[in-house]
Amino acid sequence: MTKKQRTKEVIERLKKEYPDAGCTLDYDQAWKLLVSVRLAAQCTDARVNVVVEKLYEKYPDVNALAEADVADIEEIVRPCGLGKSKARDISACMKILKEKYDGKVPEDFNALLKLPGVGRKSANLIMGDVFGKPAIVTDTHCIRLVNRIGLVDSIKEPKKVEMALWKLVPPEEGSDFCHRLVYHGRDICTARTKPHCDRCCLEDICPKKGVED
């Protein structure tokens, strides 16, 4: 089985296993996803979803958050960890959206990368989830699973994994595929315990079944 064939099979099986998989960060506007994805660094999505409720209650739009005191933002987002740097990035980011983009999130990958605190993973998430564009989101689950499943060979650097997957994953499948890897990584192919291979829909085609890494 070639990598391309394996990728196609993995995509189809995960699609059946997790038909409704989507982003686990709660948002109803693009700028809110931008805020949440910055807060999610080294923090669970579940905690972020709780913390942002209080943040948006006090600062309900881009302008309000852009004008907020960074110390006040930090006070609210502190439970997500790295409060000082996250508050600083969120404040700077909202100021740019207000001043340069009329309060809207730019629909351009390179423009997103220029925003404070936005890396390739965040930019891809926004391109895929908000704008419906082709995207590969290489979070920790994605990187771990595609190495285990044998879609990439011992590549741990996010950008290199992303580039490798662009060659294997059909563009229209990328965003949903990465969301499904998150679900599968949390439920079955876990990081902190031995993978639950006996319950895995990929068990018969996985070259590293039962392996912890």
PDB file of C-alpha atoms in Angstrom:
ATOM      1  CA  MET A   1       0.000   0.000   0.000  1.00  0.00           C
ATOM      2  CA  THR A   2       1.481   3.348  -1.035  1.00  0.00           C
ATOM      3  CA  LYS A   3       1.282   6.390   1.242  1.00  0.00           C
ATOM      4  CA  LYS A   4      -1.305   7.909  -1.092  1.00  0.00           C
ATOM      5  CA  GLN A   5      -3.462   4.759  -0.933  1.00  0.00           C
ATOM      6  CA  ARG A   6      -3.081   4.544   2.834  1.00  0.00           C
ATOM      7  CA  THR A   7      -4.034   8.218   3.208  1.00  0.00           C
ATOM      8  CA  LYS A   8      -7.172   7.738   1.110  1.00  0.00           C
ATOM      9  CA  GLU A   9      -8.178   4.710   3.193  1.00  0.00           C
ATOM     10  CA  VAL A  10      -7.511   6.504   6.500  1.00  0.00           C
ATOM     11  CA  ILE A  11      -9.580   9.521   5.374  1.00  0.00           C
ATOM     12  CA  GLU A  12     -12.536   7.307   4.401  1.00  0.00           C
ATOM     13  CA  ARG A  13     -12.480   5.269   7.609  1.00  0.00           C
ATOM     14  CA  LEU A  14     -12.202   8.294   9.880  1.00  0.00           C
ATOM     15  CA  LYS A  15     -15.032   9.939   7.936  1.00  0.00           C
ATOM     16  CA  LYS A  16     -17.294   7.017   8.814  1.00  0.00           C
ATOM     17  CA  GLU A  17     -16.081   6.946  12.428  1.00  0.00           C
ATOM     18  CA  TYR A  18     -16.421  10.701  13.057  1.00  0.00           C
ATOM     19  CA  PRO A  19     -18.931  12.035  10.507  1.00  0.00           C
ATOM     20  CA  ASP A  20     -19.631  15.243  12.417  1.00  0.00           C
ATOM     21  CA  ALA A  21     -16.133  16.097  13.600  1.00  0.00           C
ATOM     22  CA  GLY A  22     -15.416  19.807  13.671  1.00  0.00           C
ATOM     23  CA  CYS A  23     -13.464  22.428  15.563  1.00  0.00           C
ATOM     24  CA  THR A  24     -13.767  21.927  19.328  1.00  0.00           C
ATOM     25  CA  LEU A  25     -13.281  25.641  20.046  1.00  0.00           C
ATOM     26  CA  ASP A  26     -16.591  27.492  20.407  1.00  0.00           C
ATOM     27  CA  TYR A  27     -16.993  30.560  18.201  1.00  0.00           C
ATOM     28  CA  ASP A  28     -19.633  32.308  16.118  1.00  0.00           C
ATOM     29  CA  GLN A  29     -17.439  34.962  14.509  1.00  0.00           C
ATOM     30  CA  ALA A  30     -14.029  34.755  12.864  1.00  0.00           C
ATOM     31  CA  TRP A  31     -12.286  37.084  15.317  1.00  0.00           C
ATOM     32  CA  LYS A  32     -13.423  34.908  18.212  1.00  0.00           C
ATOM     33  CA  LEU A  33     -11.734  31.867  16.699  1.00  0.00           C
ATOM     34  CA  LEU A  34      -8.601  33.977  16.316  1.00  0.00           C
ATOM     35  CA  VAL A  35      -8.708  34.777  20.045  1.00  0.00           C
ATOM     36  CA  SER A  36      -9.519  31.214  21.086  1.00  0.00           C
ATOM     37  CA  VAL A  37      -6.815  29.581  19.030  1.00  0.00           C
ATOM     38  CA  ARG A  38      -4.211  31.874  20.634  1.00  0.00           C
ATOM     39  CA  LEU A  39      -5.498  30.966  24.096  1.00  0.00           C
ATOM     40  CA  ALA A  40      -5.476  27.256  23.218  1.00  0.00           C
ATOM     41  CA  ALA A  41      -1.665  27.097  23.102  1.00  0.00           C
ATOM     42  CA  GLN A  42      -0.653  24.696  25.905  1.00  0.00           C
ATOM     43  CA  CYS A  43      -4.252  24.736  27.169  1.00  0.00           C
ATOM     44  CA  THR A  44      -7.280  22.516  26.560  1.00  0.00           C
ATOM     45  CA  ASP A  45     -10.031  23.668  24.233  1.00  0.00           C
ATOM     46  CA  ALA A  46     -12.572  22.931  26.981  1.00  0.00           C
ATOM     47  CA  ARG A  47     -10.922  25.422  29.327  1.00  0.00           C
ATOM     48  CA  VAL A  48     -10.606  28.031  26.591  1.00  0.00           C
ATOM     49  CA  ASN A  49     -14.334  27.726  25.842  1.00  0.00           C
ATOM     50  CA  VAL A  50     -15.115  28.558  29.480  1.00  0.00           C
ATOM     51  CA  VAL A  51     -12.644  31.445  29.774  1.00  0.00           C
ATOM     52  CA  VAL A  52     -13.712  33.239  26.586  1.00  0.00           C
ATOM     53  CA  GLU A  53     -17.303  33.508  27.808  1.00  0.00           C
ATOM     54  CA  LYS A  54     -16.182  35.985  30.456  1.00  0.00           C
ATOM     55  CA  LEU A  55     -13.873  37.745  27.973  1.00  0.00           C
ATOM     56  CA  TYR A  56     -16.637  38.293  25.392  1.00  0.00           C
ATOM     57  CA  GLU A  57     -19.105  39.323  28.064  1.00  0.00           C
ATOM     58  CA  LYS A  58     -16.832  42.229  28.938  1.00  0.00           C
ATOM     59  CA  TYR A  59     -15.501  42.874  25.413  1.00  0.00           C
ATOM     60  CA  PRO A  60     -18.211  41.871  22.898  1.00  0.00           C
ATOM     61  CA  ASP A  61     -16.521  42.954  19.677  1.00  0.00           C
ATOM     62  CA  VAL A  62     -13.183  43.670  18.022  1.00  0.00           C
ATOM     63  CA  ASN A  63     -13.246  47.379  18.869  1.00  0.00           C
ATOM     64  CA  ALA A  64     -13.932  46.772  22.554  1.00  0.00           C
ATOM     65  CA  LEU A  65     -11.114  44.247  22.818  1.00  0.00           C
ATOM     66  CA  ALA A  66      -8.747  46.488  20.840  1.00  0.00           C
ATOM     67  CA  GLU A  67      -9.370  49.325  23.292  1.00  0.00           C
ATOM     68  CA  ALA A  68      -9.142  47.153  26.423  1.00  0.00           C
ATOM     69  CA  ASP A  69      -6.235  47.455  28.813  1.00  0.00           C
ATOM     70  CA  VAL A  70      -3.832  44.545  28.294  1.00  0.00           C
ATOM     71  CA  ALA A  71      -3.705  43.972  32.061  1.00  0.00           C
ATOM     72  CA  ASP A  72      -7.491  43.561  32.140  1.00  0.00           C
ATOM     73  CA  ILE A  73      -7.356  41.015  29.313  1.00  0.00           C
ATOM     74  CA  GLU A  74      -4.570  39.165  31.128  1.00  0.00           C
ATOM     75  CA  GLU A  75      -6.621  38.985  34.316  1.00  0.00           C
ATOM     76  CA  ILE A  76      -9.420  37.178  32.457  1.00  0.00           C
ATOM     77  CA  VAL A  77      -7.294  34.833  30.305  1.00  0.00           C
ATOM     78  CA  ARG A  78      -4.798  33.875  33.035  1.00  0.00           C
ATOM     79  CA  PRO A  79      -6.460  30.452  33.649  1.00  0.00           C
ATOM     80  CA  CYS A  80      -5.350  29.446  30.122  1.00  0.00           C
ATOM     81  CA  GLY A  81      -1.683  29.859  31.088  1.00  0.00           C
ATOM     82  CA  LEU A  82       0.928  32.203  29.578  1.00  0.00           C
ATOM     83  CA  GLY A  83      -1.501  35.031  30.369  1.00  0.00           C
ATOM     84  CA  LYS A  84       0.898  37.912  29.800  1.00  0.00           C
ATOM     85  CA  SER A  85       2.034  36.937  26.306  1.00  0.00           C
ATOM     86  CA  LYS A  86      -1.423  35.764  25.225  1.00  0.00           C
ATOM     87  CA  ALA A  87      -3.071  38.996  26.408  1.00  0.00           C
ATOM     88  CA  ARG A  88      -0.415  41.053  24.654  1.00  0.00           C
ATOM     89  CA  ASP A  89      -0.885  39.163  21.368  1.00  0.00           C
ATOM     90  CA  ILE A  90      -4.691  39.318  21.531  1.00  0.00           C
ATOM     91  CA  SER A  91      -4.608  43.061  22.186  1.00  0.00           C
ATOM     92  CA  ALA A  92      -2.148  43.749  19.365  1.00  0.00           C
ATOM     93  CA  CYS A  93      -4.053  41.476  16.999  1.00  0.00           C
ATOM     94  CA  MET A  94      -7.399  43.179  17.653  1.00  0.00           C
ATOM     95  CA  LYS A  95      -5.805  46.606  17.179  1.00  0.00           C
ATOM     96  CA  ILE A  96      -4.556  45.543  13.730  1.00  0.00           C
ATOM     97  CA  LEU A  97      -7.979  44.131  12.777  1.00  0.00           C
ATOM     98  CA  LYS A  98      -9.603  47.398  13.860  1.00  0.00           C
ATOM     99  CA  GLU A  99      -7.130  49.736  12.165  1.00  0.00           C
ATOM    100  CA  LYS A 100      -6.205  47.798   9.033  1.00  0.00           C
ATOM    101  CA  TYR A 101      -9.077  45.432   8.251  1.00  0.00           C
ATOM    102  CA  ASP A 102     -12.183  47.319   9.408  1.00  0.00           C
ATOM    103  CA  GLY A 103     -12.636  44.886  12.292  1.00  0.00           C
ATOM    104  CA  LYS A 104     -12.662  41.820  10.038  1.00  0.00           C
ATOM    105  CA  VAL A 105     -10.296  38.842   9.870  1.00  0.00           C
ATOM    106  CA  PRO A 106      -8.358  38.842   6.559  1.00  0.00           C
ATOM    107  CA  GLU A 107      -9.165  36.001   4.167  1.00  0.00           C
ATOM    108  CA  ASP A 108      -5.529  35.589   3.189  1.00  0.00           C
ATOM    109  CA  PHE A 109      -3.081  33.059   4.629  1.00  0.00           C
ATOM    110  CA  ASN A 110      -0.022  35.310   4.500  1.00  0.00           C
ATOM    111  CA  ALA A 111      -1.933  38.248   6.008  1.00  0.00           C
ATOM    112  CA  LEU A 112      -3.016  35.984   8.875  1.00  0.00           C
ATOM    113  CA  LEU A 113       0.593  34.949   9.489  1.00  0.00           C
ATOM    114  CA  LYS A 114       1.529  38.602  10.012  1.00  0.00           C
ATOM    115  CA  LEU A 115      -0.919  38.943  12.908  1.00  0.00           C
ATOM    116  CA  PRO A 116       0.631  38.760  16.414  1.00  0.00           C
ATOM    117  CA  GLY A 117       0.558  35.252  17.863  1.00  0.00           C
ATOM    118  CA  VAL A 118      -0.688  33.613  14.643  1.00  0.00           C
ATOM    119  CA  GLY A 119       1.402  30.752  13.278  1.00  0.00           C
ATOM    120  CA  ARG A 120       0.771  28.312  10.432  1.00  0.00           C
ATOM    121  CA  LYS A 121      -1.434  26.041  12.547  1.00  0.00           C
ATOM    122  CA  SER A 122      -3.733  28.906  13.563  1.00  0.00           C
ATOM    123  CA  ALA A 123      -3.801  30.400  10.071  1.00  0.00           C
ATOM    124  CA  ASN A 124      -4.720  27.039   8.545  1.00  0.00           C
ATOM    125  CA  LEU A 125      -7.470  26.509  11.118  1.00  0.00           C
ATOM    126  CA  ILE A 126      -9.020  29.867  10.254  1.00  0.00           C
ATOM    127  CA  MET A 127      -8.659  29.369   6.501  1.00  0.00           C
ATOM    128  CA  GLY A 128     -10.365  25.977   6.718  1.00  0.00           C
ATOM    129  CA  ASP A 129     -13.042  26.559   9.347  1.00  0.00           C
ATOM    130  CA  VAL A 130     -13.992  30.175   8.715  1.00  0.00           C
ATOM    131  CA  PHE A 131     -13.394  30.578   4.998  1.00  0.00           C
ATOM    132  CA  GLY A 132     -13.815  26.991   3.780  1.00  0.00           C
ATOM    133  CA  LYS A 133     -10.433  27.010   2.030  1.00  0.00           C
ATOM    134  CA  PRO A 134      -8.008  24.046   1.787  1.00  0.00           C
ATOM    135  CA  ALA A 135      -6.145  23.690   5.082  1.00  0.00           C
ATOM    136  CA  ILE A 136      -3.878  21.297   6.969  1.00  0.00           C
ATOM    137  CA  VAL A 137      -3.822  21.935  10.729  1.00  0.00           C
ATOM    138  CA  THR A 138      -0.781  20.218  12.220  1.00  0.00           C
ATOM    139  CA  ASP A 139      -1.541  20.151  15.927  1.00  0.00           C
ATOM    140  CA  THR A 140      -0.006  17.614  18.319  1.00  0.00           C
ATOM    141  CA  HIS A 141      -2.665  14.966  17.598  1.00  0.00           C
ATOM    142  CA  CYS A 142      -2.159  15.287  13.849  1.00  0.00           C
ATOM    143  CA  ILE A 143       1.621  15.035  14.084  1.00  0.00           C
ATOM    144  CA  ARG A 144       1.511  12.028  16.426  1.00  0.00           C
ATOM    145  CA  LEU A 145      -1.100  10.107  14.465  1.00  0.00           C
ATOM    146  CA  VAL A 146       0.216  10.594  10.938  1.00  0.00           C
ATOM    147  CA  ASN A 147       3.597   9.342  12.163  1.00  0.00           C
ATOM    148  CA  ARG A 148       2.023   6.315  13.876  1.00  0.00           C
ATOM    149  CA  ILE A 149      -0.231   5.504  10.948  1.00  0.00           C
ATOM    150  CA  GLY A 150       2.684   5.736   8.542  1.00  0.00           C
ATOM    151  CA  LEU A 151       1.604   8.690   6.418  1.00  0.00           C
ATOM    152  CA  VAL A 152       4.878  10.447   7.258  1.00  0.00           C
ATOM    153  CA  ASP A 153       8.163   8.944   8.418  1.00  0.00           C
ATOM    154  CA  SER A 154       9.470  10.237  11.759  1.00  0.00           C
ATOM    155  CA  ILE A 155       8.721  13.885  10.975  1.00  0.00           C
ATOM    156  CA  LYS A 156       7.896  15.940  14.052  1.00  0.00           C
ATOM    157  CA  GLU A 157       8.341  19.524  12.819  1.00  0.00           C
ATOM    158  CA  PRO A 158       4.835  20.953  12.196  1.00  0.00           C
ATOM    159  CA  LYS A 159       5.634  22.734   8.920  1.00  0.00           C
ATOM    160  CA  LYS A 160       7.373  19.673   7.465  1.00  0.00           C
ATOM    161  CA  VAL A 161       4.426  17.468   8.436  1.00  0.00           C
ATOM    162  CA  GLU A 162       2.079  19.999   6.836  1.00  0.00           C
ATOM    163  CA  MET A 163       4.084  20.038   3.594  1.00  0.00           C
ATOM    164  CA  ALA A 164       4.181  16.230   3.487  1.00  0.00           C
ATOM    165  CA  LEU A 165       0.413  15.987   4.006  1.00  0.00           C
ATOM    166  CA  TRP A 166      -0.343  18.527   1.264  1.00  0.00           C
ATOM    167  CA  LYS A 167       1.126  15.972  -1.167  1.00  0.00           C
ATOM    168  CA  LEU A 168      -1.106  13.177   0.152  1.00  0.00           C
ATOM    169  CA  VAL A 169      -4.410  14.672   1.281  1.00  0.00           C
ATOM    170  CA  PRO A 170      -6.924  16.009  -1.286  1.00  0.00           C
ATOM    171  CA  PRO A 171      -7.282  19.781  -0.665  1.00  0.00           C
ATOM    172  CA  GLU A 172     -11.018  19.580   0.010  1.00  0.00           C
ATOM    173  CA  GLU A 173     -10.461  16.907   2.687  1.00  0.00           C
ATOM    174  CA  GLY A 174      -7.640  18.544   4.660  1.00  0.00           C
ATOM    175  CA  SER A 175      -9.524  20.583   7.240  1.00  0.00           C
ATOM    176  CA  ASP A 176     -12.047  17.880   8.198  1.00  0.00           C
ATOM    177  CA  PHE A 177      -9.356  15.191   8.145  1.00  0.00           C
ATOM    178  CA  CYS A 178      -7.302  17.112  10.720  1.00  0.00           C
ATOM    179  CA  HIS A 179     -10.359  17.598  12.957  1.00  0.00           C
ATOM    180  CA  ARG A 180     -11.025  13.865  12.802  1.00  0.00           C
ATOM    181  CA  LEU A 181      -7.432  13.136  13.789  1.00  0.00           C
ATOM    182  CA  VAL A 182      -8.005  15.246  16.924  1.00  0.00           C
ATOM    183  CA  TYR A 183     -11.072  13.208  17.863  1.00  0.00           C
ATOM    184  CA  HIS A 184      -9.289   9.931  17.133  1.00  0.00           C
ATOM    185  CA  GLY A 185      -6.206  11.058  19.046  1.00  0.00           C
ATOM    186  CA  ARG A 186      -8.255  11.925  22.117  1.00  0.00           C
ATOM    187  CA  ASP A 187     -10.473   8.846  22.108  1.00  0.00           C
ATOM    188  CA  ILE A 188      -8.444   5.976  20.663  1.00  0.00           C
ATOM    189  CA  CYS A 189      -4.877   6.683  19.584  1.00  0.00           C
ATOM    190  CA  THR A 190      -3.993   8.442  22.816  1.00  0.00           C
ATOM    191  CA  ALA A 191      -0.714  10.043  23.830  1.00  0.00           C
ATOM    192  CA  ARG A 192      -0.625   9.444  27.576  1.00  0.00           C
ATOM    193  CA  THR A 193      -1.686   5.799  27.627  1.00  0.00           C
ATOM    194  CA  LYS A 194      -1.127   2.868  25.346  1.00  0.00           C
ATOM    195  CA  PRO A 195      -3.272   3.306  22.206  1.00  0.00           C
ATOM    196  CA  HIS A 196      -6.595   1.447  22.258  1.00  0.00           C
ATOM    197  CA  CYS A 197      -5.806  -0.570  19.138  1.00  0.00           C
ATOM    198  CA  ASP A 198      -8.536  -3.101  19.865  1.00  0.00           C
ATOM    199  CA  ARG A 199     -11.121  -0.339  19.274  1.00  0.00           C
ATOM    200  CA  CYS A 200      -9.367   1.368  16.368  1.00  0.00           C
ATOM    201  CA  CYS A 201     -10.929   1.521  12.910  1.00  0.00           C
ATOM    202  CA  LEU A 202      -7.413   1.672  11.427  1.00  0.00           C
ATOM    203  CA  GLU A 203      -6.000  -1.298  13.350  1.00  0.00           C
ATOM    204  CA  ASP A 204      -5.512  -3.565  10.326  1.00  0.00           C
ATOM    205  CA  ILE A 205      -3.634  -0.978   8.243  1.00  0.00           C
ATOM    206  CA  CYS A 206      -1.588   0.711  11.000  1.00  0.00           C
ATOM    207  CA  PRO A 207       2.101  -0.222  10.946  1.00  0.00           C
ATOM    208  CA  LYS A 208       2.665   0.869  14.547  1.00  0.00           C
ATOM    209  CA  LYS A 209      -0.316  -0.608  16.339  1.00  0.00           C
ATOM    210  CA  GLY A 210       0.214  -0.818  20.061  1.00  0.00           C
ATOM    211  CA  VAL A 211       3.296   1.392  19.950  1.00  0.00           C
ATOM    212  CA  GLU A 212       3.684   4.290  22.390  1.00  0.00           C
ATOM    213  CA  ASP A 213       5.822   7.204  21.246  1.00  0.00           C
TER     214      ASP A 213
END
